[in-house]
């Protein structure tokens, strides 16, 4: 043990006082970047009518982002910077008086400090190493991203859109992230967040279940606490073929039940969340081929789930199976044109009060054409199918009808970035 | 399992020993929609609001009107040798040749210098100065030895001036 402690101390000392890579000082810069897109979408979905309201299939939709990017380098070689990403995110206005569809909010906001020898420390609202920095194998460089693209923006109904794992699958909870330097192609990272709250303040005025720091609550709430991520990545090149591979872990505790727990108590009890993921991608001669697999104790697109047996009556938890998702994709770039396809297959508990497994699958083909650097035309087709026996996707509750729903989206548009 | 743990411990040790290569932010995945668009209008990553654009290769090699060599070393060498009359200055090849010059205090000896700037990088070995000295013997000028430290002193002077110019530029 003493040896380990000595070694740890030596490493820390070497990292802090070791020789720094010679680097020229750079005065800080502030840049403003942006993104805008305009899409036409043809959407053919189940459940397009409700209570006498009928929706059509055609629509135009736009979206925008503004990024403020600060960076600089001190004379001692320490780099630093900050990023604030402003976006339109109120795309499904549920309450007319609280926000409009064009309201702006903050996506990510963080500050980072990097040492050439010791790596980068990033603090703020960000994805983390697994669902962010080191994500590997999910090919999204064609169309608008295919199965992780703009298609979902046109689909009406929360139960019509699959919950799937991709970049940014977890909330940008306020966290601390460490990323190492690159050692012979390997780098690694880890992050920690006390909860899944993002932004400033505590999230509540009076103590309630809304508070970010919520530790336990009557009846239990399926919300993350102590979110942990760790990932390792390898990048290398073999005979002109670029290889990137990663393995990662996501874990978290869940808000406890402050009243009674256990089967038939009438309350649900959250399960500790743990997910493991591996991904790899190859790039050569204009081709990019990738795959990603994630599995573990979670539900939907990485969220905690309740423990089987808790709850009573119609709310009894009967399904807390492990989830998994496989994602594959490929693209080919020739000059200004990129074409590609991707797909995922998600298996999870879905509705936990229904015993059957939920199976979501989606596939997409698409292309984009670069008219000028930063200006692209896009076109894409997305097909989605959701299935869970005993769950009515249109009603959002247990039922014999609508156990299988699907959506087709074709979209084309233009996007610009500066 | 033990091997995995050992490997995990090895990486922080390597970090401490400074074997790592710094990973730049653009080597990380970015889930913003902006990141999905290839290229940027105007070529730069965002519009510069505050600061100096350093997105071009560092060291001034290519950002100073097509100089073939490091701009800071080039200017520093011109500054340092400015007390000598200039015969030739080739900014692409990085060669500066001065004419003979006799200091007023020593009219019977004269100097000329040749400086070579060896590349685009601002490096301590990026400049080489050669000094020639002649003494008047009767009506002829005869080559004589130069103190070996003279050229080195001039090179050091050039490097100091280059560092000065670089830090002034960085502070802008």
Coordinates of C-alpha atoms in Angstrom, one line a residue:
Chain A
X1 CA 0.0 0.0 0.0
X2 CA 2.8 2.3 0.9
X3 CA 4.4 1.7 -2.5
X4 CA 1.2 2.6 -4.2
X5 CA 0.9 5.8 -2.3
X6 CA 4.5 6.6 -3.0
X7 CA 4.0 6.0 -6.7
X8 CA 0.8 8.0 -6.7
X9 CA 2.6 10.9 -5.1
X10 CA 5.5 10.7 -7.6
X11 CA 3.1 10.7 -10.5
X12 CA 1.2 13.7 -9.2
X13 CA 4.5 15.5 -8.6
X14 CA 5.8 14.6 -12.0
X15 CA 2.6 15.8 -13.6
X16 CA 2.7 19.1 -11.8
X17 CA 6.4 19.9 -12.0
X18 CA 7.5 17.8 -14.9
X19 CA 8.9 19.4 -18.0
X20 CA 6.2 21.3 -19.9
X21 CA 6.2 21.1 -23.7
X22 CA 7.5 24.3 -25.1
X23 CA 4.6 26.3 -26.4
X24 CA 4.2 29.8 -27.5
X25 CA 1.8 32.0 -25.6
X26 CA -1.4 33.0 -27.3
X27 CA -3.5 35.9 -26.4
X28 CA -7.1 34.8 -25.8
X29 CA -9.5 35.0 -28.7
X30 CA -13.3 35.1 -28.7
X31 CA -15.1 33.7 -31.7
X32 CA -18.8 33.5 -32.5
X33 CA -19.8 30.5 -34.6
X34 CA -23.3 29.6 -35.8
X35 CA -25.5 27.1 -37.5
X36 CA -28.7 27.4 -39.4
X37 CA -30.8 24.8 -41.2
X38 CA -34.0 24.8 -43.2
X39 CA -35.7 21.5 -44.1
X40 CA -38.7 20.4 -46.0
X41 CA -40.1 17.2 -44.5
X42 CA -42.7 14.7 -45.7
X43 CA -43.8 12.7 -42.6
X44 CA -46.0 9.7 -42.7
X45 CA -46.7 8.5 -39.2
X46 CA -49.2 6.4 -37.3
X47 CA -51.4 8.4 -35.0
X48 CA -51.5 11.5 -37.1
X49 CA -55.1 12.2 -36.0
X50 CA -56.4 12.7 -32.5
X51 CA -59.7 14.0 -31.1
X52 CA -60.8 15.2 -34.4
X53 CA -57.5 17.0 -35.1
X54 CA -55.9 15.7 -38.3
X55 CA -52.4 16.6 -39.4
X56 CA -51.0 16.7 -42.9
X57 CA -47.7 15.3 -44.1
X58 CA -45.8 18.3 -45.4
X59 CA -43.9 21.0 -43.4
X60 CA -41.0 23.3 -43.5
X61 CA -38.9 23.7 -40.3
X62 CA -35.8 25.7 -39.4
X63 CA -33.3 25.5 -36.5
X64 CA -30.4 27.6 -35.4
X65 CA -27.4 27.5 -33.0
X66 CA -25.0 30.2 -31.9
X67 CA -21.7 29.2 -30.3
X68 CA -19.4 31.5 -28.4
X69 CA -15.9 30.1 -28.2
X70 CA -13.1 31.5 -26.1
X71 CA -9.6 30.1 -26.2
X72 CA -6.1 31.1 -25.2
X73 CA -2.7 29.8 -24.1
X74 CA -0.7 31.1 -21.1
X75 CA 3.1 31.5 -21.3
X76 CA 3.6 28.4 -19.2
X77 CA 1.9 26.2 -21.9
X78 CA -1.5 25.9 -20.1
X79 CA -4.3 26.2 -22.6
X80 CA -7.7 27.4 -21.5
X81 CA -11.1 28.3 -22.9
X82 CA -14.8 28.3 -22.6
X83 CA -17.7 27.5 -24.8
X84 CA -21.3 28.5 -24.6
X85 CA -23.8 26.9 -27.1
X86 CA -27.1 28.7 -27.5
X87 CA -29.8 26.8 -29.3
X88 CA -33.5 26.7 -30.2
X89 CA -34.7 23.7 -28.2
X90 CA -38.4 24.5 -27.5
X91 CA -39.3 22.6 -30.6
X92 CA -42.4 21.0 -29.1
X93 CA -44.2 23.7 -27.3
X94 CA -46.3 22.0 -24.7
X95 CA -47.4 25.2 -22.8
X96 CA -48.1 28.1 -25.0
X97 CA -47.4 30.7 -22.3
X98 CA -44.0 29.5 -21.2
X99 CA -42.0 29.5 -24.4
X100 CA -42.3 29.9 -28.1
X101 CA -40.9 27.5 -30.6
X102 CA -38.1 30.1 -31.3
X103 CA -37.1 30.6 -27.6
X104 CA -33.4 30.2 -27.1
X105 CA -31.8 28.2 -24.3
X106 CA -28.3 26.9 -23.5
X107 CA -27.2 23.6 -24.7
X108 CA -23.7 23.2 -23.4
X109 CA -21.6 25.6 -21.4
X110 CA -18.2 24.8 -20.0
X111 CA -14.8 26.1 -19.2
X112 CA -11.7 24.0 -19.8
X113 CA -8.0 24.1 -18.8
X114 CA -5.5 21.8 -20.4
X115 CA -1.9 21.0 -19.7
X116 CA 0.3 19.4 -22.4
X117 CA 1.4 16.8 -20.0
X118 CA -1.5 16.3 -17.7
X119 CA -4.5 16.5 -19.9
X120 CA -7.7 18.5 -19.9
X121 CA -10.1 19.4 -17.1
X122 CA -13.5 20.5 -18.3
X123 CA -16.2 21.7 -15.9
X124 CA -19.7 22.8 -16.8
X125 CA -22.7 21.5 -18.6
X126 CA -21.5 18.9 -21.0
X127 CA -22.0 15.3 -22.2
X128 CA -19.0 13.6 -20.6
X129 CA -16.5 11.2 -22.1
X130 CA -18.8 8.3 -23.0
X131 CA -21.8 10.0 -24.6
X132 CA -19.7 12.9 -25.7
X133 CA -15.9 13.3 -26.2
X134 CA -15.0 9.6 -26.9
X135 CA -18.1 8.5 -28.7
X136 CA -17.2 6.1 -31.4
X137 CA -18.9 4.0 -34.1
X138 CA -22.1 6.0 -34.7
X139 CA -21.7 7.2 -38.2
X140 CA -23.7 10.5 -38.8
X141 CA -21.7 12.3 -41.4
X142 CA -24.3 11.9 -44.2
X143 CA -27.7 13.6 -44.6
X144 CA -28.5 15.2 -41.3
X145 CA -27.2 12.1 -39.4
X146 CA -29.8 9.5 -40.4
X147 CA -31.0 7.6 -37.3
X148 CA -29.6 10.4 -35.2
X149 CA -30.6 13.3 -37.5
X150 CA -33.3 15.9 -37.9
X151 CA -36.1 13.4 -38.8
X152 CA -37.4 13.2 -35.3
X153 CA -38.1 16.9 -35.2
X154 CA -41.1 16.2 -37.5
X155 CA -42.6 13.3 -35.6
X156 CA -45.6 14.1 -33.3
X157 CA -46.0 12.2 -30.1
X158 CA -43.4 11.3 -27.5
X159 CA -44.3 7.6 -27.9
X160 CA -43.7 7.8 -31.6
X161 CA -40.1 8.7 -31.2
X162 CA -37.8 5.9 -30.0
X163 CA -35.5 6.5 -27.0
X164 CA -32.1 5.5 -28.3
X165 CA -28.5 5.9 -27.4
X166 CA -26.3 8.3 -29.4
X167 CA -24.1 11.3 -28.8
X168 CA -25.6 13.5 -26.0
X169 CA -28.0 10.7 -24.9
X170 CA -27.6 11.8 -21.3
X171 CA -28.5 15.3 -20.1
X172 CA -25.7 17.8 -20.1
X173 CA -25.7 17.7 -16.3
X174 CA -23.2 20.0 -14.6
X175 CA -20.1 17.9 -14.2
X176 CA -16.4 17.6 -13.9
X177 CA -14.6 15.9 -16.8
X178 CA -11.0 14.8 -17.0
X179 CA -9.5 13.8 -20.4
X180 CA -6.0 12.5 -20.6
X181 CA -3.3 13.3 -23.2
X182 CA -2.8 10.7 -26.0
X183 CA -0.3 7.9 -25.2
X184 CA 0.7 6.0 -28.2
X185 CA -2.8 6.3 -29.6
X186 CA -4.7 5.7 -26.3
X187 CA -6.5 8.3 -24.3
X188 CA -9.0 8.0 -21.5
X189 CA -11.4 10.1 -19.6
X190 CA -13.8 10.1 -16.7
X191 CA -16.5 12.4 -15.3
X192 CA -18.7 12.9 -12.3
X193 CA -21.9 14.7 -11.7
X194 CA -23.8 14.8 -8.4
X195 CA -27.1 14.7 -10.2
X196 CA -28.6 15.3 -13.6
X197 CA -29.4 19.0 -13.1
X198 CA -27.9 21.4 -15.5
X199 CA -27.6 25.2 -15.5
X200 CA -27.4 27.5 -12.5
X201 CA -29.0 27.4 -9.1
X202 CA -30.6 24.6 -7.2
X203 CA -33.6 23.9 -9.5
X204 CA -36.1 24.7 -6.8
X205 CA -37.2 27.5 -4.4
X206 CA -38.7 25.3 -1.7
X207 CA -37.6 21.8 -0.9
X208 CA -39.4 19.6 -3.3
X209 CA -38.9 16.8 -5.8
X210 CA -37.8 19.4 -8.3
X211 CA -34.5 20.2 -6.5
X212 CA -31.3 19.2 -8.3
X213 CA -29.9 17.9 -5.0
X214 CA -32.9 15.6 -4.4
X215 CA -31.7 12.5 -2.5
X216 CA -34.9 10.8 -1.7
X217 CA -38.6 11.5 -2.3
X218 CA -41.9 9.9 -1.4
X219 CA -42.7 7.2 -3.9
X220 CA -39.3 7.3 -5.5
X221 CA -38.3 9.2 -8.7
X222 CA -36.3 7.6 -11.5
X223 CA -33.7 10.4 -11.6
X224 CA -30.0 10.0 -11.6
X225 CA -27.7 10.8 -8.7
X226 CA -23.9 10.5 -8.7
X227 CA -23.6 10.0 -12.4
X228 CA -20.2 8.4 -13.3
X229 CA -18.7 7.9 -16.7
X230 CA -15.3 6.5 -17.7
X231 CA -14.0 5.7 -21.2
X232 CA -10.8 4.7 -23.0
X233 CA -10.2 5.3 -26.7
X234 CA -7.7 4.1 -29.2
X235 CA -6.8 5.8 -32.5
X236 CA -4.3 4.5 -35.0
X237 CA -3.6 4.0 -38.6
X238 CA -2.6 0.8 -40.3
X239 CA -1.6 0.8 -43.9
X240 CA -3.8 3.8 -44.7
X241 CA -6.8 2.5 -42.7
X242 CA -7.7 4.7 -39.8
X243 CA -9.0 2.8 -36.7
X244 CA -10.8 4.3 -33.7
X245 CA -12.2 2.1 -30.9
X246 CA -13.5 2.9 -27.5
X247 CA -15.0 1.2 -24.4
X248 CA -16.9 3.0 -21.8
X249 CA -19.0 2.8 -18.7
X250 CA -21.9 4.8 -17.4
X251 CA -23.3 4.4 -13.9
X252 CA -25.4 6.3 -11.5
X253 CA -27.4 5.9 -8.3
X254 CA -31.1 6.8 -8.3
X255 CA -33.1 9.1 -6.1
X256 CA -34.2 6.9 -3.1
X257 CA -37.7 6.3 -1.9
X258 CA -38.2 8.2 1.4
X259 CA -41.3 6.5 2.5
X260 CA -41.5 2.7 2.3
X261 CA -39.8 0.4 -0.1
X262 CA -40.2 -3.2 -1.1
X263 CA -42.7 -5.2 -3.0
X264 CA -46.3 -4.3 -2.7
X265 CA -45.5 -1.2 -0.7
X266 CA -47.3 0.9 -3.3
X267 CA -44.1 2.7 -4.1
X268 CA -41.6 2.2 -6.8
X269 CA -37.9 1.7 -6.0
X270 CA -35.3 2.8 -8.5
X271 CA -32.5 0.5 -9.7
X272 CA -28.9 1.6 -9.8
X273 CA -28.1 2.3 -13.5
X274 CA -25.1 0.8 -15.2
X275 CA -24.3 0.6 -18.9
X276 CA -21.3 -0.6 -20.8
X277 CA -20.5 0.3 -24.3
X278 CA -18.0 -0.5 -27.0
X279 CA -17.6 1.1 -30.4
X280 CA -15.3 1.0 -33.4
X281 CA -14.9 2.7 -36.7
X282 CA -12.7 2.3 -39.7
X283 CA -11.9 5.0 -42.3
X284 CA -10.1 4.5 -45.6
X285 CA -10.4 5.6 -49.2
X286 CA -13.4 7.8 -48.5
X287 CA -15.3 5.0 -46.7
X288 CA -16.3 5.3 -43.0
X289 CA -17.7 2.2 -41.4
X290 CA -18.7 2.0 -37.7
X291 CA -20.6 0.1 -35.1
X292 CA -21.5 0.6 -31.5
X293 CA -23.0 -1.6 -28.9
X294 CA -24.4 -0.7 -25.5
X295 CA -25.9 -2.9 -22.8
X296 CA -26.8 -2.9 -19.2
X297 CA -29.3 -2.0 -16.5
X298 CA -31.1 1.0 -17.9
X299 CA -34.2 1.8 -19.8
X300 CA -34.9 3.8 -23.0
X301 CA -32.1 6.0 -24.2
X302 CA -30.0 5.7 -21.0
X303 CA -32.4 6.4 -18.1
X304 CA -32.8 4.7 -14.7
X305 CA -35.6 2.2 -14.3
X306 CA -37.7 0.9 -11.4
X307 CA -37.1 -2.3 -9.6
X308 CA -39.3 -5.2 -10.5
X309 CA -42.0 -6.0 -7.9
X310 CA -42.3 -2.5 -6.5
X311 CA -45.6 -0.5 -7.0
X312 CA -49.1 -1.9 -6.7
X313 CA -52.2 -2.5 -8.9
X314 CA -51.9 -1.2 -12.4
X315 CA -48.6 0.5 -11.5
X316 CA -46.8 -2.7 -10.5
X317 CA -43.4 -3.0 -12.0
X318 CA -43.3 -6.3 -13.9
X319 CA -40.4 -5.8 -16.2
X320 CA -36.9 -4.6 -15.3
X321 CA -34.9 -6.4 -18.0
X322 CA -31.5 -5.3 -19.2
X323 CA -31.4 -3.1 -22.2
X324 CA -29.2 -3.3 -25.3
X325 CA -28.7 -1.4 -28.5
X326 CA -26.7 -2.1 -31.6
X327 CA -25.9 0.7 -34.0
X328 CA -24.2 0.3 -37.4
X329 CA -23.5 2.7 -40.2
X330 CA -21.4 3.4 -43.2
X331 CA -20.7 6.3 -45.5
X332 CA -18.7 7.1 -48.6
X333 CA -17.3 10.5 -49.5
X334 CA -16.3 11.4 -53.0
X335 CA -15.3 15.0 -53.5
X336 CA -18.2 17.2 -52.2
X337 CA -20.7 14.3 -52.0
X338 CA -21.2 12.0 -49.0
X339 CA -23.7 9.2 -49.1
X340 CA -24.4 6.8 -46.3
X341 CA -26.8 4.6 -44.3
X342 CA -27.2 3.7 -40.7
X343 CA -29.5 1.7 -38.4
X344 CA -30.1 0.8 -34.8
X345 CA -31.9 -1.9 -33.0
X346 CA -33.0 -1.2 -29.4
X347 CA -34.3 -3.8 -27.0
X348 CA -35.4 -2.7 -23.5
X349 CA -38.1 -3.0 -20.9
X350 CA -40.0 0.0 -22.4
X351 CA -43.2 0.2 -20.3
X352 CA -42.2 -1.4 -17.0
X353 CA -45.8 -2.2 -16.2
X354 CA -46.1 -4.3 -19.3
X355 CA -44.3 -7.6 -19.3
X356 CA -43.2 -7.7 -23.0
X357 CA -39.9 -6.5 -24.3
X358 CA -39.9 -3.3 -26.3
X359 CA -38.1 -3.4 -29.7
X360 CA -37.4 -0.3 -31.6
X361 CA -35.6 -0.2 -34.8
X362 CA -34.8 2.5 -37.3
X363 CA -32.8 2.7 -40.5
X364 CA -31.9 5.6 -42.7
X365 CA -30.2 6.4 -46.0
X366 CA -29.1 9.9 -47.0
X367 CA -26.7 12.2 -48.6
X368 CA -25.2 15.6 -48.4
X369 CA -23.5 17.8 -50.9
X370 CA -21.1 20.5 -50.0
X371 CA -21.8 23.6 -52.2
X372 CA -19.1 25.6 -50.3
X373 CA -17.2 25.0 -47.1
X374 CA -19.9 25.4 -44.5
X375 CA -22.8 25.2 -46.9
X376 CA -24.5 21.9 -47.6
X377 CA -27.6 20.5 -49.2
X378 CA -29.0 17.4 -47.4
X379 CA -31.5 14.7 -48.3
X380 CA -32.5 11.8 -46.1
X381 CA -35.0 9.0 -45.6
X382 CA -35.8 7.7 -42.1
X383 CA -37.9 4.6 -41.2
X384 CA -38.9 3.9 -37.7
X385 CA -40.8 1.0 -36.1
X386 CA -41.6 0.5 -32.5
X387 CA -43.1 -2.7 -31.0
X388 CA -44.1 -3.8 -27.6
X389 CA -46.9 -6.3 -27.1
X390 CA -49.5 -5.1 -24.6
X391 CA -48.5 -1.4 -24.9
X392 CA -50.6 1.0 -26.8
X393 CA -48.1 3.5 -28.2
X394 CA -50.8 6.0 -29.3
X395 CA -52.5 6.0 -25.9
X396 CA -49.3 5.8 -24.0
X397 CA -50.6 3.1 -21.7
X398 CA -51.2 -0.7 -21.5
X399 CA -53.6 -1.8 -24.2
X400 CA -54.2 -4.3 -26.9
X401 CA -54.3 -1.8 -29.8
X402 CA -51.4 0.0 -31.5
X403 CA -48.7 -2.3 -30.1
X404 CA -46.7 -1.6 -33.2
X405 CA -46.3 1.9 -34.7
X406 CA -44.2 3.3 -37.5
X407 CA -43.1 6.4 -39.1
X408 CA -41.5 7.4 -42.4
X409 CA -39.8 10.7 -42.8
X410 CA -38.2 12.1 -46.0
X411 CA -36.5 15.4 -45.7
X412 CA -34.4 17.6 -47.8
X413 CA -32.9 21.0 -47.0
X414 CA -29.9 23.3 -46.6
X415 CA -27.7 23.9 -43.7
X416 CA -25.0 26.4 -43.1
X417 CA -22.2 26.8 -40.5
X418 CA -19.7 29.5 -39.8
Chain B
X1 CA -8.1 -8.5 -14.7
X2 CA -4.7 -7.7 -13.2
X3 CA -3.3 -6.9 -16.6
X4 CA -6.2 -4.4 -17.2
X5 CA -5.6 -2.8 -13.8
X6 CA -1.9 -2.6 -14.5
X7 CA -2.6 -1.0 -17.9
X8 CA -5.0 1.5 -16.3
X9 CA -2.3 2.4 -13.8
X10 CA 0.3 2.7 -16.5
X11 CA -1.5 5.5 -18.3
X12 CA -1.4 8.0 -15.4
X13 CA 2.2 7.2 -14.9
X14 CA 2.9 8.0 -18.6
X15 CA 0.9 11.2 -18.1
X16 CA 3.1 12.2 -15.2
X17 CA 6.3 11.5 -17.1
X18 CA 5.1 13.7 -19.9
X19 CA 5.0 11.1 -22.6
X20 CA 1.5 12.2 -23.8
X21 CA 0.6 14.2 -26.8
X22 CA -1.9 17.0 -26.0
X23 CA -5.4 16.1 -27.4
X24 CA -7.0 19.1 -29.1
X25 CA -10.7 19.9 -28.6
X26 CA -11.4 19.1 -32.3
X27 CA -10.3 15.5 -31.6
X28 CA -13.3 15.0 -29.4
X29 CA -16.8 14.1 -30.6
X30 CA -19.2 17.1 -30.6
X31 CA -22.9 16.4 -30.6
X32 CA -24.0 19.9 -31.7
X33 CA -25.7 20.2 -35.1
X34 CA -23.1 22.8 -36.1
X35 CA -20.4 20.2 -35.7
X36 CA -22.1 18.0 -38.4
X37 CA -21.6 20.5 -41.1
X38 CA -18.3 20.0 -42.9
X39 CA -16.2 23.2 -43.3
X40 CA -17.0 26.7 -42.2
X41 CA -18.0 29.7 -44.3
X42 CA -15.0 31.9 -44.7
X43 CA -12.7 29.1 -43.7
X44 CA -12.3 30.1 -40.1
X45 CA -14.0 28.4 -37.2
X46 CA -16.3 31.2 -36.2
X47 CA -16.1 34.9 -36.6
X48 CA -13.2 36.4 -34.6
X49 CA -14.6 39.0 -32.2
X50 CA -11.7 39.6 -29.9
X51 CA -8.0 38.7 -30.3
X52 CA -5.6 37.8 -33.2
X53 CA -6.3 35.1 -35.7
X54 CA -3.8 32.3 -35.2
X55 CA -5.6 29.7 -37.1
X56 CA -2.9 29.8 -39.8
X57 CA 0.3 27.9 -39.1
X58 CA 2.2 29.3 -36.1
X59 CA 5.5 31.0 -36.2
X60 CA 4.8 33.6 -38.8
X61 CA 6.2 31.6 -41.6
X62 CA 3.2 31.8 -43.9
X63 CA 1.3 34.7 -42.5
X64 CA 3.7 37.5 -43.4
X65 CA 3.1 38.1 -47.0
X66 CA 4.6 34.9 -48.4
X67 CA 7.9 34.8 -46.4
X68 CA 9.7 31.5 -46.9
X69 CA 11.2 31.5 -43.5
X70 CA 10.2 32.4 -40.0
X71 CA 9.0 36.0 -39.9
X72 CA 10.2 36.7 -36.3
X73 CA 13.7 35.4 -37.0
X74 CA 13.8 37.3 -40.3
X75 CA 12.9 40.6 -38.7
X76 CA 15.1 40.0 -35.7
X77 CA 18.1 39.3 -38.0
X78 CA 17.4 42.5 -40.0
X79 CA 17.2 44.4 -36.7
X80 CA 20.3 42.9 -35.3
X81 CA 22.4 43.4 -38.4
X82 CA 21.0 46.9 -39.2
X83 CA 24.2 48.6 -38.2
X84 CA 25.8 47.0 -41.2
X85 CA 25.1 48.1 -44.8
X86 CA 22.9 45.6 -46.5
X87 CA 24.0 44.0 -49.8
X88 CA 21.4 41.3 -50.3
X89 CA 18.3 40.1 -48.5
X90 CA 16.4 37.1 -49.8
X91 CA 13.2 36.5 -47.7
X92 CA 12.4 33.3 -49.5
X93 CA 15.7 31.6 -49.2
X94 CA 16.3 33.3 -45.8
X95 CA 19.7 34.7 -46.6
X96 CA 21.0 38.2 -45.5
X97 CA 24.4 39.3 -46.7
X98 CA 25.9 42.6 -45.6
X99 CA 28.5 44.8 -47.1
X100 CA 31.8 45.5 -45.4
X101 CA 31.7 48.0 -42.6
X102 CA 34.4 49.7 -40.7
X103 CA 33.6 51.0 -37.2
X104 CA 34.5 54.6 -36.8
X105 CA 36.6 53.7 -33.8
X106 CA 38.6 51.2 -35.7
X107 CA 39.1 52.4 -39.4
X108 CA 41.7 49.7 -40.1
X109 CA 39.4 46.8 -39.7
X110 CA 36.1 45.9 -41.3
X111 CA 33.4 43.4 -40.9
X112 CA 30.7 41.8 -42.9
X113 CA 28.2 39.2 -41.9
X114 CA 26.1 36.5 -43.6
X115 CA 23.0 35.2 -41.9
X116 CA 21.0 32.2 -42.8
X117 CA 17.5 31.6 -41.5
X118 CA 17.0 27.9 -41.7
X119 CA 13.3 27.3 -41.6
X120 CA 9.8 28.3 -40.8
X121 CA 10.0 27.3 -37.1
X122 CA 10.9 29.7 -34.4
X123 CA 13.7 27.6 -33.0
X124 CA 17.0 28.4 -31.2
X125 CA 18.9 26.6 -34.0
X126 CA 16.9 28.3 -36.7
X127 CA 19.5 31.0 -37.5
X128 CA 23.2 30.8 -38.3
X129 CA 25.4 33.9 -38.5
X130 CA 28.9 34.0 -40.0
X131 CA 31.1 37.0 -39.4
X132 CA 34.1 37.9 -41.6
X133 CA 36.8 40.3 -40.5
X134 CA 39.6 41.9 -42.4
X135 CA 42.5 44.2 -41.4
X136 CA 44.1 46.8 -43.5
X137 CA 47.8 46.1 -44.2
X138 CA 49.1 48.9 -46.2
X139 CA 46.7 49.3 -49.1
X140 CA 45.3 45.8 -48.9
X141 CA 42.6 44.3 -46.8
X142 CA 43.7 40.9 -45.3
X143 CA 41.4 38.3 -43.8
X144 CA 41.9 37.8 -40.1
X145 CA 40.4 35.6 -37.5
X146 CA 37.2 36.5 -35.7
X147 CA 36.7 35.8 -32.0
X148 CA 34.7 32.6 -32.0
X149 CA 32.1 34.0 -29.7
X150 CA 31.2 36.8 -32.1
X151 CA 28.9 34.8 -34.3
X152 CA 27.3 33.1 -31.4
X153 CA 26.7 36.4 -29.6
X154 CA 25.0 37.8 -32.7
X155 CA 22.8 34.7 -33.0
X156 CA 21.8 35.0 -29.4
X157 CA 21.0 38.7 -30.1
X158 CA 18.8 37.6 -33.0
X159 CA 17.0 35.0 -30.9
X160 CA 16.4 37.5 -28.1
X161 CA 15.0 40.0 -30.5
X162 CA 12.8 37.3 -32.1
X163 CA 11.5 36.3 -28.7
X164 CA 10.7 39.9 -28.0
X165 CA 8.9 40.3 -31.3
X166 CA 7.0 37.1 -30.7
X167 CA 5.8 38.1 -27.2
X168 CA 4.8 41.5 -28.4
X169 CA 2.7 39.9 -31.1
X170 CA 1.2 37.4 -28.7
X171 CA 0.2 40.2 -26.3
X172 CA -1.7 42.1 -29.0

